[in-house]
Coordinates of C-alpha atoms in Angstrom, one line a residue:
Chain A
X1 CA 31.7 -4.6 6.5
X2 CA 32.8 -1.8 8.9
X3 CA 32.8 1.6 7.1
X4 CA 34.1 3.9 9.9
X5 CA 33.7 4.4 13.6
X6 CA 30.3 2.7 14.4
X7 CA 29.2 2.6 10.8
X8 CA 28.3 -0.7 9.1
X9 CA 27.6 -1.2 5.5
X10 CA 25.4 -4.2 4.9
X11 CA 24.1 -5.8 1.6
X12 CA 20.4 -6.8 1.6
X13 CA 19.3 -8.3 -1.7
X14 CA 21.9 -6.6 -3.6
X15 CA 21.4 -3.2 -2.1
X16 CA 23.6 -1.8 0.4
X17 CA 22.3 -0.5 3.7
X18 CA 24.0 1.6 6.4
X19 CA 23.6 0.7 10.1
X20 CA 25.1 2.6 13.1
X21 CA 25.9 0.8 16.1
X22 CA 27.1 2.5 19.4
X23 CA 27.2 1.5 23.1
X24 CA 28.5 -1.4 25.0
X25 CA 27.5 -5.1 24.0
X26 CA 25.0 -5.4 26.8
X27 CA 23.3 -2.0 25.9
X28 CA 23.5 -1.5 22.2
X29 CA 22.1 1.5 20.4
X30 CA 21.4 0.8 16.7
X31 CA 20.2 3.3 14.1
X32 CA 18.9 2.1 10.6
X33 CA 16.9 4.1 8.2
X34 CA 15.3 6.3 10.8
X35 CA 14.7 3.3 13.1
X36 CA 16.2 3.1 16.4
X37 CA 16.8 -0.2 18.4
X38 CA 18.2 -0.5 21.9
X39 CA 18.9 -3.5 23.9
X40 CA 21.2 -6.5 24.9
X41 CA 21.2 -8.3 21.5
X42 CA 23.5 -11.0 22.8
X43 CA 20.5 -13.2 23.9
X44 CA 17.7 -12.2 21.6
X45 CA 16.7 -13.6 18.2
X46 CA 18.5 -15.9 16.1
X47 CA 21.8 -16.0 18.0
X48 CA 24.1 -18.7 19.0
X49 CA 23.2 -20.6 22.3
X50 CA 24.8 -18.7 25.1
X51 CA 27.1 -20.5 27.3
X52 CA 29.2 -19.4 30.3
X53 CA 31.3 -22.5 30.0
X54 CA 34.7 -22.1 28.4
X55 CA 35.6 -26.0 28.8
X56 CA 33.9 -29.1 28.4
X57 CA 31.8 -30.3 25.5
X58 CA 29.7 -27.9 23.7
X59 CA 28.3 -27.0 20.2
X60 CA 28.9 -24.0 18.3
X61 CA 26.1 -22.7 16.2
X62 CA 25.4 -20.1 13.5
X63 CA 24.3 -16.8 14.9
X64 CA 22.3 -15.9 11.7
X65 CA 21.8 -17.3 8.2
X66 CA 25.2 -17.4 6.8
X67 CA 27.6 -19.0 4.3
X68 CA 30.4 -21.1 5.6
X69 CA 33.5 -19.5 3.9
X70 CA 36.4 -21.5 5.3
X71 CA 36.8 -24.4 8.0
X72 CA 40.1 -24.2 9.9
X73 CA 39.7 -27.4 11.9
X74 CA 38.9 -31.1 11.5
X75 CA 37.8 -33.7 14.0
X76 CA 40.6 -34.4 16.5
X77 CA 42.2 -31.2 16.3
X78 CA 43.2 -29.4 19.5
X79 CA 42.1 -25.7 19.6
X80 CA 42.9 -23.0 22.1
X81 CA 40.7 -20.4 23.5
X82 CA 40.0 -17.6 21.0
X83 CA 41.2 -19.7 18.0
X84 CA 39.2 -19.2 14.8
X85 CA 37.6 -22.5 14.0
X86 CA 35.7 -21.4 10.8
X87 CA 35.0 -18.2 9.0
X88 CA 31.4 -17.4 8.0
X89 CA 29.8 -14.7 5.8
X90 CA 26.6 -13.1 6.2
X91 CA 25.4 -10.0 4.3
X92 CA 29.0 -9.3 3.0
X93 CA 30.4 -9.5 6.4
X94 CA 32.8 -11.9 7.6
X95 CA 32.1 -13.5 10.9
X96 CA 35.0 -15.5 12.7
X97 CA 33.7 -18.4 14.8
X98 CA 36.0 -18.7 17.7
X99 CA 36.7 -21.5 20.3
X100 CA 35.3 -20.4 23.6
X101 CA 38.1 -22.3 25.4
X102 CA 40.8 -24.8 25.0
X103 CA 39.2 -28.1 23.5
X104 CA 39.4 -30.9 21.1
X105 CA 37.1 -30.8 17.9
X106 CA 34.8 -33.7 18.2
X107 CA 32.9 -33.2 14.9
X108 CA 32.1 -30.7 12.1
X109 CA 28.7 -30.6 10.9
X110 CA 29.1 -28.4 7.8
X111 CA 31.2 -27.9 4.7
X112 CA 32.7 -24.9 2.9
X113 CA 30.3 -23.1 0.8
X114 CA 27.3 -24.4 2.6
X115 CA 24.3 -22.1 3.4
X116 CA 23.4 -22.6 7.0
X117 CA 20.4 -21.4 9.0
X118 CA 20.4 -19.5 12.2
X119 CA 21.2 -21.9 15.2
X120 CA 22.4 -24.7 12.8
X121 CA 25.1 -26.6 14.9
X122 CA 28.5 -26.3 13.1
X123 CA 31.1 -27.8 15.3
X124 CA 31.2 -30.0 18.4
X125 CA 33.9 -29.4 20.9
X126 CA 35.0 -31.7 23.7
Chain B
X1 CA 27.3 49.0 14.6
X2 CA 27.5 46.6 17.5
X3 CA 31.2 45.6 18.2
X4 CA 31.0 42.8 20.7
X5 CA 27.9 40.9 21.3
X6 CA 27.2 38.8 24.4
X7 CA 24.7 36.0 23.7
X8 CA 22.7 35.2 26.7
X9 CA 21.6 31.8 25.5
X10 CA 23.0 28.4 24.9
X11 CA 22.6 25.5 22.3
X12 CA 21.7 25.7 18.7
X13 CA 20.5 29.2 18.9
X14 CA 23.6 30.5 20.5
X15 CA 25.6 28.9 17.9
X16 CA 23.4 30.4 15.2
X17 CA 24.1 33.9 16.6
X18 CA 27.8 33.2 16.9
X19 CA 28.0 32.4 13.1
X20 CA 26.1 35.5 12.2
X21 CA 28.6 37.6 14.3
X22 CA 31.5 35.9 12.7
X23 CA 30.1 36.8 9.2
X24 CA 29.7 40.5 10.3
X25 CA 33.0 40.9 11.9
X26 CA 31.3 41.3 15.3
X27 CA 33.1 39.7 18.2
X28 CA 30.9 37.1 20.1
X29 CA 30.8 36.4 23.8
X30 CA 29.2 33.2 25.0
X31 CA 27.8 32.7 28.6
X32 CA 27.7 29.2 30.3
X33 CA 26.5 27.6 33.3
X34 CA 28.5 24.9 35.0
X35 CA 26.6 22.2 33.1
X36 CA 27.8 23.7 29.7
X37 CA 31.5 24.3 30.3
X38 CA 32.3 22.0 27.4
X39 CA 29.3 22.9 25.2
X40 CA 29.7 23.7 21.7
X41 CA 28.4 27.2 21.9
X42 CA 31.2 28.1 24.4
X43 CA 34.0 26.6 22.1
X44 CA 32.5 28.4 19.1
X45 CA 32.4 32.0 20.5
X46 CA 35.4 34.3 20.5
X47 CA 35.1 34.7 24.3
X48 CA 33.1 32.9 27.1
X49 CA 32.1 33.9 30.6
X50 CA 30.9 31.5 33.2
X51 CA 27.7 32.7 34.8
X52 CA 26.7 30.2 37.5
X53 CA 25.4 26.8 38.5
X54 CA 23.4 24.3 36.2
X55 CA 19.8 25.5 37.2
X56 CA 18.7 28.1 34.7
X57 CA 17.4 30.4 37.4
X58 CA 21.0 30.7 38.7
X59 CA 22.5 31.1 35.4
X60 CA 20.7 31.8 32.1
X61 CA 17.8 33.4 33.8
X62 CA 19.9 35.4 36.2
X63 CA 19.6 39.0 35.0
X64 CA 22.4 40.5 37.3
X65 CA 25.0 37.7 36.5
X66 CA 24.5 38.2 32.6
X67 CA 24.7 42.0 32.9
X68 CA 27.8 41.5 34.9
X69 CA 29.2 39.2 32.2
X70 CA 28.6 41.8 29.5
X71 CA 30.3 44.4 31.5
X72 CA 33.5 42.0 32.4
X73 CA 33.8 41.1 28.7
X74 CA 33.4 44.6 27.3
X75 CA 30.3 43.6 25.2
X76 CA 28.1 46.5 24.0
X77 CA 25.1 44.4 23.1
X78 CA 23.1 41.4 24.1
X79 CA 21.3 39.0 22.0
X80 CA 18.6 37.1 24.1
X81 CA 18.0 34.1 21.6
X82 CA 14.7 32.5 22.3
X83 CA 13.3 31.2 25.5
X84 CA 15.0 32.2 28.8
X85 CA 15.0 36.1 29.2
X86 CA 14.1 36.8 25.4
X87 CA 10.6 38.2 26.2
X88 CA 11.4 39.7 29.5
X89 CA 10.8 43.5 29.8
X90 CA 12.9 43.4 33.0
X91 CA 16.0 42.2 31.1
X92 CA 15.5 44.7 28.4
X93 CA 15.3 47.3 31.1
X94 CA 18.4 46.1 32.8
X95 CA 20.3 46.3 29.4
X96 CA 19.3 49.8 28.9
X97 CA 20.2 50.7 32.4
X98 CA 23.6 49.3 31.9
X99 CA 24.1 51.0 28.6
X100 CA 23.9 47.8 26.5
X101 CA 22.0 47.4 23.3
X102 CA 19.2 44.7 23.7
X103 CA 18.7 42.9 20.4
X104 CA 14.9 43.1 20.3
X105 CA 12.0 45.3 20.8
X106 CA 12.1 48.1 23.8
X107 CA 11.1 47.1 27.2
X108 CA 7.9 48.9 26.9
X109 CA 6.9 47.0 23.9
X110 CA 7.9 43.6 25.5
X111 CA 5.6 44.5 28.6
X112 CA 2.7 45.4 26.5
X113 CA 2.7 42.4 24.1
X114 CA 3.7 40.1 26.9
X115 CA 0.3 40.6 28.3
X116 CA -1.9 38.6 26.2
X117 CA -4.9 40.7 27.2
X118 CA -3.0 43.8 26.3
X119 CA -1.8 42.3 22.9
X120 CA -5.4 41.5 22.1
X121 CA -6.4 45.1 22.8
X122 CA -3.6 46.3 20.4
X123 CA -4.8 44.1 17.7
X124 CA -8.4 44.8 18.1
X125 CA -7.5 48.6 18.0
X126 CA -5.6 48.1 14.7
X127 CA -8.7 46.7 13.1
X128 CA -7.5 43.1 13.2
X129 CA -10.1 40.3 14.1
X130 CA -9.2 38.7 17.5
X131 CA -10.6 35.3 18.9
X132 CA -14.1 36.3 20.5
X133 CA -13.4 36.5 24.2
X134 CA -13.4 38.6 27.5
X135 CA -11.2 39.6 30.2
X136 CA -13.2 39.5 33.4
X137 CA -12.6 42.5 35.7
X138 CA -14.0 40.3 38.3
X139 CA -11.2 37.7 38.6
X140 CA -13.1 35.5 41.1
X141 CA -14.4 32.0 40.1
X142 CA -17.7 33.5 39.8
X143 CA -16.6 36.3 37.5
X144 CA -14.6 33.9 35.4
X145 CA -17.6 31.5 35.3
X146 CA -20.0 34.4 34.0
X147 CA -17.4 35.3 31.3
X148 CA -17.3 31.8 30.1
X149 CA -21.0 31.7 29.8
X150 CA -21.0 35.0 27.8
X151 CA -18.3 33.9 25.5
X152 CA -19.9 30.4 25.0
X153 CA -18.8 26.8 25.0
X154 CA -16.3 25.3 24.1
X155 CA -14.1 28.0 25.7
X156 CA -10.3 28.3 26.6
X157 CA -9.3 29.6 29.9
X158 CA -6.0 31.3 29.2
X159 CA -3.3 33.0 31.4
X160 CA -2.7 36.6 30.5
X161 CA 1.1 36.0 31.0
X162 CA 0.9 32.5 29.6
X163 CA 2.9 30.8 26.8
X164 CA 3.7 27.2 25.8
X165 CA 0.3 26.0 26.8
X166 CA 0.8 26.6 30.5
X167 CA -2.2 28.2 32.4
X168 CA -4.4 26.9 29.7
X169 CA -7.5 24.8 30.0
X170 CA -10.2 23.7 27.6
X171 CA -13.8 23.9 28.9
X172 CA -16.5 21.9 27.1
X173 CA -19.0 21.4 30.1
X174 CA -19.7 23.9 32.9
X175 CA -19.8 21.0 35.3
X176 CA -16.2 21.0 36.1
X177 CA -15.3 24.6 35.5
X178 CA -14.2 25.5 39.0
X179 CA -11.5 22.9 38.8
X180 CA -10.2 24.2 35.7
X181 CA -10.3 27.7 36.8
X182 CA -8.3 26.9 40.0
X183 CA -5.8 24.8 38.1
X184 CA -5.0 27.5 35.4
X185 CA -4.7 30.1 38.0
X186 CA -2.3 28.0 40.0
X187 CA -0.2 27.0 37.0
X188 CA -0.1 30.5 35.7
X189 CA 0.9 31.9 39.0
X190 CA 3.6 29.3 39.4
X191 CA 5.1 29.8 36.0
X192 CA 4.8 33.4 35.4
X193 CA 4.0 35.1 38.7
X194 CA 0.8 36.4 37.5
X195 CA -2.6 34.5 37.9
X196 CA -4.7 36.8 35.7
X197 CA -7.0 34.9 33.5
X198 CA -9.2 35.5 30.4
X199 CA -11.5 33.6 28.3
X200 CA -11.4 32.9 24.6
X201 CA -13.8 31.0 22.5
X202 CA -12.0 27.7 21.4
X203 CA -11.8 27.6 17.6
X204 CA -11.3 23.9 16.7
X205 CA -9.9 22.5 13.7
X206 CA -8.0 25.6 13.0
X207 CA -4.5 25.9 11.6
X208 CA -1.6 27.8 13.2
X209 CA -0.4 30.3 10.7
X210 CA 2.1 33.0 11.7
X211 CA 3.5 36.1 9.9
X212 CA 7.2 37.0 10.4
X213 CA 7.5 40.9 10.6
X214 CA 10.6 43.2 11.1
X215 CA 10.5 46.9 11.8
X216 CA 13.1 49.5 12.4
X217 CA 13.1 52.9 14.2
X218 CA 13.2 54.7 10.9
X219 CA 9.5 53.9 10.3
X220 CA 9.9 50.8 8.2
X221 CA 7.9 47.8 8.8
X222 CA 8.0 44.7 6.4
X223 CA 6.8 41.1 6.5
X224 CA 8.5 38.1 5.3
X225 CA 5.4 36.0 4.6
X226 CA 3.9 33.2 6.7
X227 CA 4.9 29.9 8.4
X228 CA 2.5 27.2 9.0
X229 CA 3.1 25.6 12.5
X230 CA -0.1 23.4 12.7
X231 CA 1.9 20.3 13.6
X232 CA 2.0 20.9 17.4
X233 CA 1.9 18.6 20.3
X234 CA 0.3 20.1 23.3
X235 CA 1.0 23.5 21.9
X236 CA 4.6 22.7 21.3
X237 CA 5.6 23.2 17.6
X238 CA 7.1 20.1 16.0
X239 CA 7.2 20.7 12.3
X240 CA 7.0 24.2 10.6
X241 CA 6.9 25.3 7.0
X242 CA 6.8 27.9 4.4
X243 CA 4.6 28.6 2.5
X244 CA 1.4 27.3 4.2
X245 CA -0.4 24.6 2.2
X246 CA -3.7 26.5 3.1
X247 CA -2.5 29.8 1.7
X248 CA -3.9 31.6 -1.3
X249 CA -2.6 35.0 -2.8
X250 CA -5.8 36.9 -1.6
X251 CA -5.6 35.4 1.9
X252 CA -1.8 36.1 2.2
X253 CA -2.4 39.7 1.3
X254 CA -4.9 40.1 4.0
X255 CA -2.9 38.2 6.8
X256 CA 0.4 40.1 6.0
X257 CA -1.4 43.4 6.1
X258 CA -3.0 42.5 9.4
X259 CA 0.4 41.5 10.8
X260 CA 1.9 44.8 9.7
X261 CA -1.0 46.8 11.2
X262 CA -0.4 45.1 14.5
X263 CA 3.4 45.7 14.3
X264 CA 2.8 49.3 13.6
X265 CA 0.0 49.7 16.3
X266 CA 2.4 48.1 18.9
X267 CA 5.3 50.4 17.8
X268 CA 7.2 47.2 17.2
X269 CA 11.0 47.1 16.7
X270 CA 13.2 44.3 15.4
X271 CA 12.2 40.7 14.6
X272 CA 8.6 39.5 15.6
X273 CA 6.1 37.1 14.9
X274 CA 2.4 37.7 14.7
X275 CA 0.4 34.5 15.2
X276 CA -3.1 33.7 13.9
X277 CA -5.4 30.9 14.0
X278 CA -6.7 30.3 10.5
X279 CA -10.0 28.3 9.8
X280 CA -11.1 28.3 6.2
X281 CA -10.5 31.8 5.0
X282 CA -11.1 33.4 8.3
X283 CA -8.3 34.2 10.5
X284 CA -8.0 35.6 14.1
X285 CA -5.2 37.2 15.9
X286 CA -3.7 35.0 18.7
X287 CA -0.5 36.6 20.1
X288 CA 2.9 38.3 19.3
X289 CA 6.1 36.6 19.9
X290 CA 8.5 39.3 20.6
X291 CA 11.7 37.6 19.6
X292 CA 13.5 35.4 17.0
X293 CA 11.6 32.2 16.7
X294 CA 13.0 28.6 16.8
X295 CA 11.4 28.2 13.4
X296 CA 13.1 31.3 11.8
X297 CA 15.2 29.2 9.3
X298 CA 12.1 28.2 7.4
X299 CA 11.6 31.9 6.6
X300 CA 15.3 32.3 5.8
X301 CA 15.3 29.5 3.4
X302 CA 12.4 30.7 1.4
X303 CA 13.4 34.4 1.3
X304 CA 17.1 33.9 1.0
X305 CA 17.5 36.5 3.8
X306 CA 19.6 36.4 7.1
X307 CA 17.2 37.4 10.1
X308 CA 20.0 37.4 12.6
X309 CA 22.2 39.8 10.6
X310 CA 19.1 42.0 10.2
X311 CA 18.5 41.9 13.9
X312 CA 21.9 43.1 14.8
X313 CA 21.7 45.9 12.1
X314 CA 18.4 47.2 13.3
X315 CA 19.5 46.9 17.0
X316 CA 22.5 49.1 16.0
X317 CA 20.0 51.8 14.8
X318 CA 20.6 51.0 11.0
X319 CA 17.6 51.0 8.7
X320 CA 16.1 47.6 7.7
X321 CA 18.4 46.0 4.9
X322 CA 15.2 45.3 2.8
X323 CA 12.4 47.0 1.3
X324 CA 9.0 45.0 0.9
X325 CA 9.0 44.9 -2.7
X326 CA 12.5 43.1 -2.7
X327 CA 11.4 40.4 -0.3
X328 CA 10.3 37.3 -2.2
X329 CA 9.0 33.7 -1.2
X330 CA 10.7 31.2 -3.5
X331 CA 10.3 27.3 -3.2
X332 CA 9.2 25.5 0.1
X333 CA 11.0 25.0 3.3
X334 CA 10.1 22.5 6.0
X335 CA 11.7 22.1 9.4
X336 CA 11.6 19.2 11.8
X337 CA 12.7 19.6 15.4
X338 CA 14.8 16.7 16.8
X339 CA 14.0 16.4 20.5
X340 CA 15.6 14.2 23.2
X341 CA 12.5 12.6 24.2
X342 CA 10.8 9.3 24.2
X343 CA 7.6 9.1 22.1
X344 CA 7.0 5.7 23.4
X345 CA 7.0 6.9 27.1
X346 CA 4.6 9.8 26.9
X347 CA 7.3 12.0 25.3
X348 CA 9.4 12.1 28.5
X349 CA 12.5 14.3 28.0
X350 CA 15.5 12.2 27.9
X351 CA 19.1 13.0 29.1
X352 CA 22.2 11.1 28.2
X353 CA 25.4 10.9 26.4
X354 CA 25.6 11.3 22.6
X355 CA 27.6 8.1 21.8
X356 CA 27.2 8.5 18.1
X357 CA 25.9 11.6 16.4
X358 CA 26.3 12.1 12.8
X359 CA 24.5 15.0 10.9
X360 CA 23.6 14.1 7.3
X361 CA 25.1 16.2 4.4
X362 CA 22.7 16.7 1.6
X363 CA 22.2 19.5 -0.9
X364 CA 19.2 21.6 0.2
X365 CA 19.4 20.4 3.9
X366 CA 20.4 22.8 6.7
X367 CA 20.9 21.6 10.2
X368 CA 21.0 24.1 13.0
X369 CA 22.3 22.1 16.0
X370 CA 23.8 22.7 19.4
X371 CA 25.4 19.3 20.1
X372 CA 28.3 17.2 19.1
X373 CA 29.2 13.4 19.4
X374 CA 30.9 12.6 22.4
X375 CA 28.8 15.4 24.2
X376 CA 25.6 14.9 26.3
X377 CA 22.1 16.2 26.6
X378 CA 21.6 17.4 30.3
X379 CA 18.4 17.3 32.4
X380 CA 18.7 21.1 33.0
X381 CA 17.5 22.6 29.6
X382 CA 15.3 22.4 26.6
X383 CA 15.5 18.9 25.1
X384 CA 15.9 20.3 21.4
X385 CA 19.0 18.8 19.9
X386 CA 18.8 19.9 16.4
X387 CA 16.6 21.4 13.7
X388 CA 16.5 20.0 10.3
X389 CA 15.5 22.3 7.4
X390 CA 14.9 20.9 3.9
X391 CA 14.4 23.4 1.0
X392 CA 13.1 22.5 -2.5
X393 CA 11.1 23.7 -5.4
X394 CA 7.8 22.2 -4.1
X395 CA 6.3 20.9 -0.8
X396 CA 6.4 17.4 -2.0
X397 CA 10.1 17.6 -2.9
X398 CA 10.9 19.4 0.5
X399 CA 9.2 16.7 2.5
X400 CA 10.9 13.8 0.5
X401 CA 14.3 15.5 1.2
X402 CA 13.6 16.0 4.9
X403 CA 12.5 12.3 5.2
X404 CA 15.8 11.3 3.5
X405 CA 17.7 13.5 5.9
X406 CA 16.0 12.1 9.0
X407 CA 16.5 8.5 7.8
X408 CA 20.1 9.3 7.6
X409 CA 20.6 11.1 11.0
X410 CA 21.8 8.7 13.6
X411 CA 21.6 9.9 17.1
X412 CA 22.5 7.1 19.6
X413 CA 22.9 7.1 23.3
X414 CA 19.5 8.6 24.0
X415 CA 16.0 8.2 22.7
X416 CA 15.0 10.9 20.1
X417 CA 11.7 11.8 18.3
X418 CA 13.1 10.9 14.8
X419 CA 11.1 7.8 14.3
X420 CA 7.9 9.9 15.4
X421 CA 8.9 12.8 13.0
X422 CA 9.1 10.3 10.2
X423 CA 5.6 8.9 10.9
X424 CA 4.3 12.4 10.8
X425 CA 6.1 13.4 7.6
X426 CA 5.0 10.2 5.8
X427 CA 1.3 10.3 6.9
X428 CA -1.1 10.8 4.1
X429 CA -2.8 13.6 5.8
X430 CA 0.4 15.7 6.0
X431 CA 1.2 14.8 2.5
X432 CA -2.2 16.4 1.6
X433 CA -1.3 19.5 3.7
X434 CA -4.6 18.8 5.4
X435 CA -3.7 19.5 9.0
X436 CA -4.7 21.6 12.0
X437 CA -3.4 22.0 15.5
X438 CA -5.4 19.1 16.7
X439 CA -3.7 16.6 14.3
X440 CA -1.0 15.2 16.4
X441 CA -3.0 15.0 19.6
X442 CA -5.8 13.3 17.8
X443 CA -3.5 10.9 15.7
X444 CA -1.6 10.3 19.0
X445 CA -0.5 6.7 19.5
X446 CA -1.0 5.9 15.9
X447 CA 2.1 7.9 15.2
X448 CA 4.2 6.5 17.8
X449 CA 6.5 3.7 16.7
X450 CA 5.6 0.5 18.3
X451 CA 8.1 -1.0 20.8
X452 CA 9.5 -4.3 20.2
X453 CA 9.6 -4.0 16.2
X454 CA 11.1 -6.9 14.6
X455 CA 14.6 -6.1 14.0
X456 CA 15.7 -6.8 10.3
X457 CA 18.3 -9.6 9.7
X458 CA 20.9 -7.1 8.2
X459 CA 20.6 -4.9 11.3
X460 CA 21.4 -8.0 13.5
X461 CA 24.3 -8.8 11.1
X462 CA 25.7 -5.3 11.8
X463 CA 25.4 -5.7 15.4
X464 CA 27.1 -9.1 15.5
X465 CA 30.0 -7.6 13.3
X466 CA 30.1 -4.7 15.8
X467 CA 30.3 -7.2 18.7
X468 CA 33.4 -8.8 17.5
X469 CA 35.3 -5.5 17.0
X470 CA 37.1 -3.6 19.7
X471 CA 35.0 -1.9 22.3
X472 CA 33.5 1.4 21.3
X473 CA 35.9 4.2 21.9
X474 CA 34.1 5.9 24.7
X475 CA 35.8 5.6 28.1
X476 CA 32.6 4.7 29.9
X477 CA 31.8 2.0 27.4
X478 CA 35.2 0.6 27.5
X479 CA 34.9 0.1 31.2
X480 CA 31.6 -1.5 30.8
X481 CA 32.9 -3.6 28.0
X482 CA 35.7 -5.1 30.0
X483 CA 33.4 -6.4 32.5
X484 CA 31.1 -7.9 30.0
X485 CA 34.0 -9.7 28.5
X486 CA 34.8 -11.6 31.5
X487 CA 32.2 -14.2 30.3
X488 CA 33.7 -15.3 27.1
X489 CA 31.5 -16.6 24.3
X490 CA 32.4 -17.6 20.7
X491 CA 31.4 -14.4 19.2
X492 CA 33.6 -12.2 21.5
X493 CA 30.6 -10.6 23.1

């Protein structure tokens, strides 16, 4: 959960850790426990498949190991760009998964309460 | 007593002096270059005077401009801090000529001890052991080569006017000696305007231990115990502490007596530091630092005394506020210097914005800093950002406190040596107190945090959360953010 300007409190194995984040998304500066990380974290590691497309069919995936908290859509629903299609939780932080563009939900590959691994396909959009 | 003090410096030391002024009811006057118009030391002082363009030679090193700023602001004294003009006899002279009190030793003392050759003579005259060496009268390469032969290898070529490792070369083999002599002479001439060289025997595996001294014009000279500064990288101190882990009561008695003897022989005034090389129980005089040291807080923490306040009192002509028998060393203090530098890129100094800068708050942790979040570190000056000083009952506890403080000290927007400091402080050899001045250069790469470290999942999670929030509230970042957001993705990045 955010705990002030650039400060994030994250739970790891029941222990709270403080992470500091600054800088624009393509050039992040991150501090945790005396370690400094810098980079464009949008493309590295267990993150969702990047796509420049905002229309057409695509699959939304989990950015990291997470729990599916609520699913707001079912197959056949129309969604608009920016609409939250489901809410995930990872390390006590909520991560809303949003539609990248106007689309129709083709399939939902998970259920509420399910633990999903990084890069697991969650929703197909058409 | 000094009424209005001009501080001819910037950064953390200028702030340190401003605070001392406030406590004493002395008005403070900051000076600043064009690069420092919005610097914290300017905001903190009672008054501030612009002294010129960003390059130090045209501002913080420009004696006429600083004297003029003192006159214009009605100051009656000048504190030089450390670095810049603090050890320049010409500056102390200029202050005297303008009727201003110079907070430091008289110009003649600065000139005498500023010559390393002369300082050695003073120490030897006071019966203090000096590193075996020789100053060749014949300063030609042939003359210096002969001196090296007489002193013996390994030897050090040093600059008489030297400091900070400049104009210094280690000679292990007579084969390449001419190249070293030429390089040392060139470097020394360029840096100090004086190419005079002398030769010292290189004492290896030695510790750097220094004694803080203080003297007034009423015949009092006291010491404030030792500081151990063996953790150096290329002659730049990185971590300092007091007491020294190598110290015994008998050795301390001998070293402090030697330091006082040098101070008396030099007719020293105000705060000074007598540096020694210590190997085993043998010590040799190295040089005198004729100013307040960067690492002075370590001494303040273990003695409970305020060195800057005492500097102002002594400069005003008052007697020292302490007698030797009332100065005690209690507990243990360790200081780490946070530099804007990248250990992974050969410690290249870094300039940049301080996007996020949060000093930890912990009992027993003192932070002397000269920057604020939203500010920047410029290319023009020393890359020192902050000093973190931890104090506790024992060395082990002070180290643990310092480690905890550094792990909770986010400085983002430019690279710092914080990960490197943590590697040193958690090194088993440091924990044993078994270090010498060669420790950092020897350990070298093993202490530098490897790039491309695996980023823990929870750190990634925090980054992901940050990414779905509004852009960071820095103007520059917002603009960059807007551009980045043109390509939309499900995570709002």
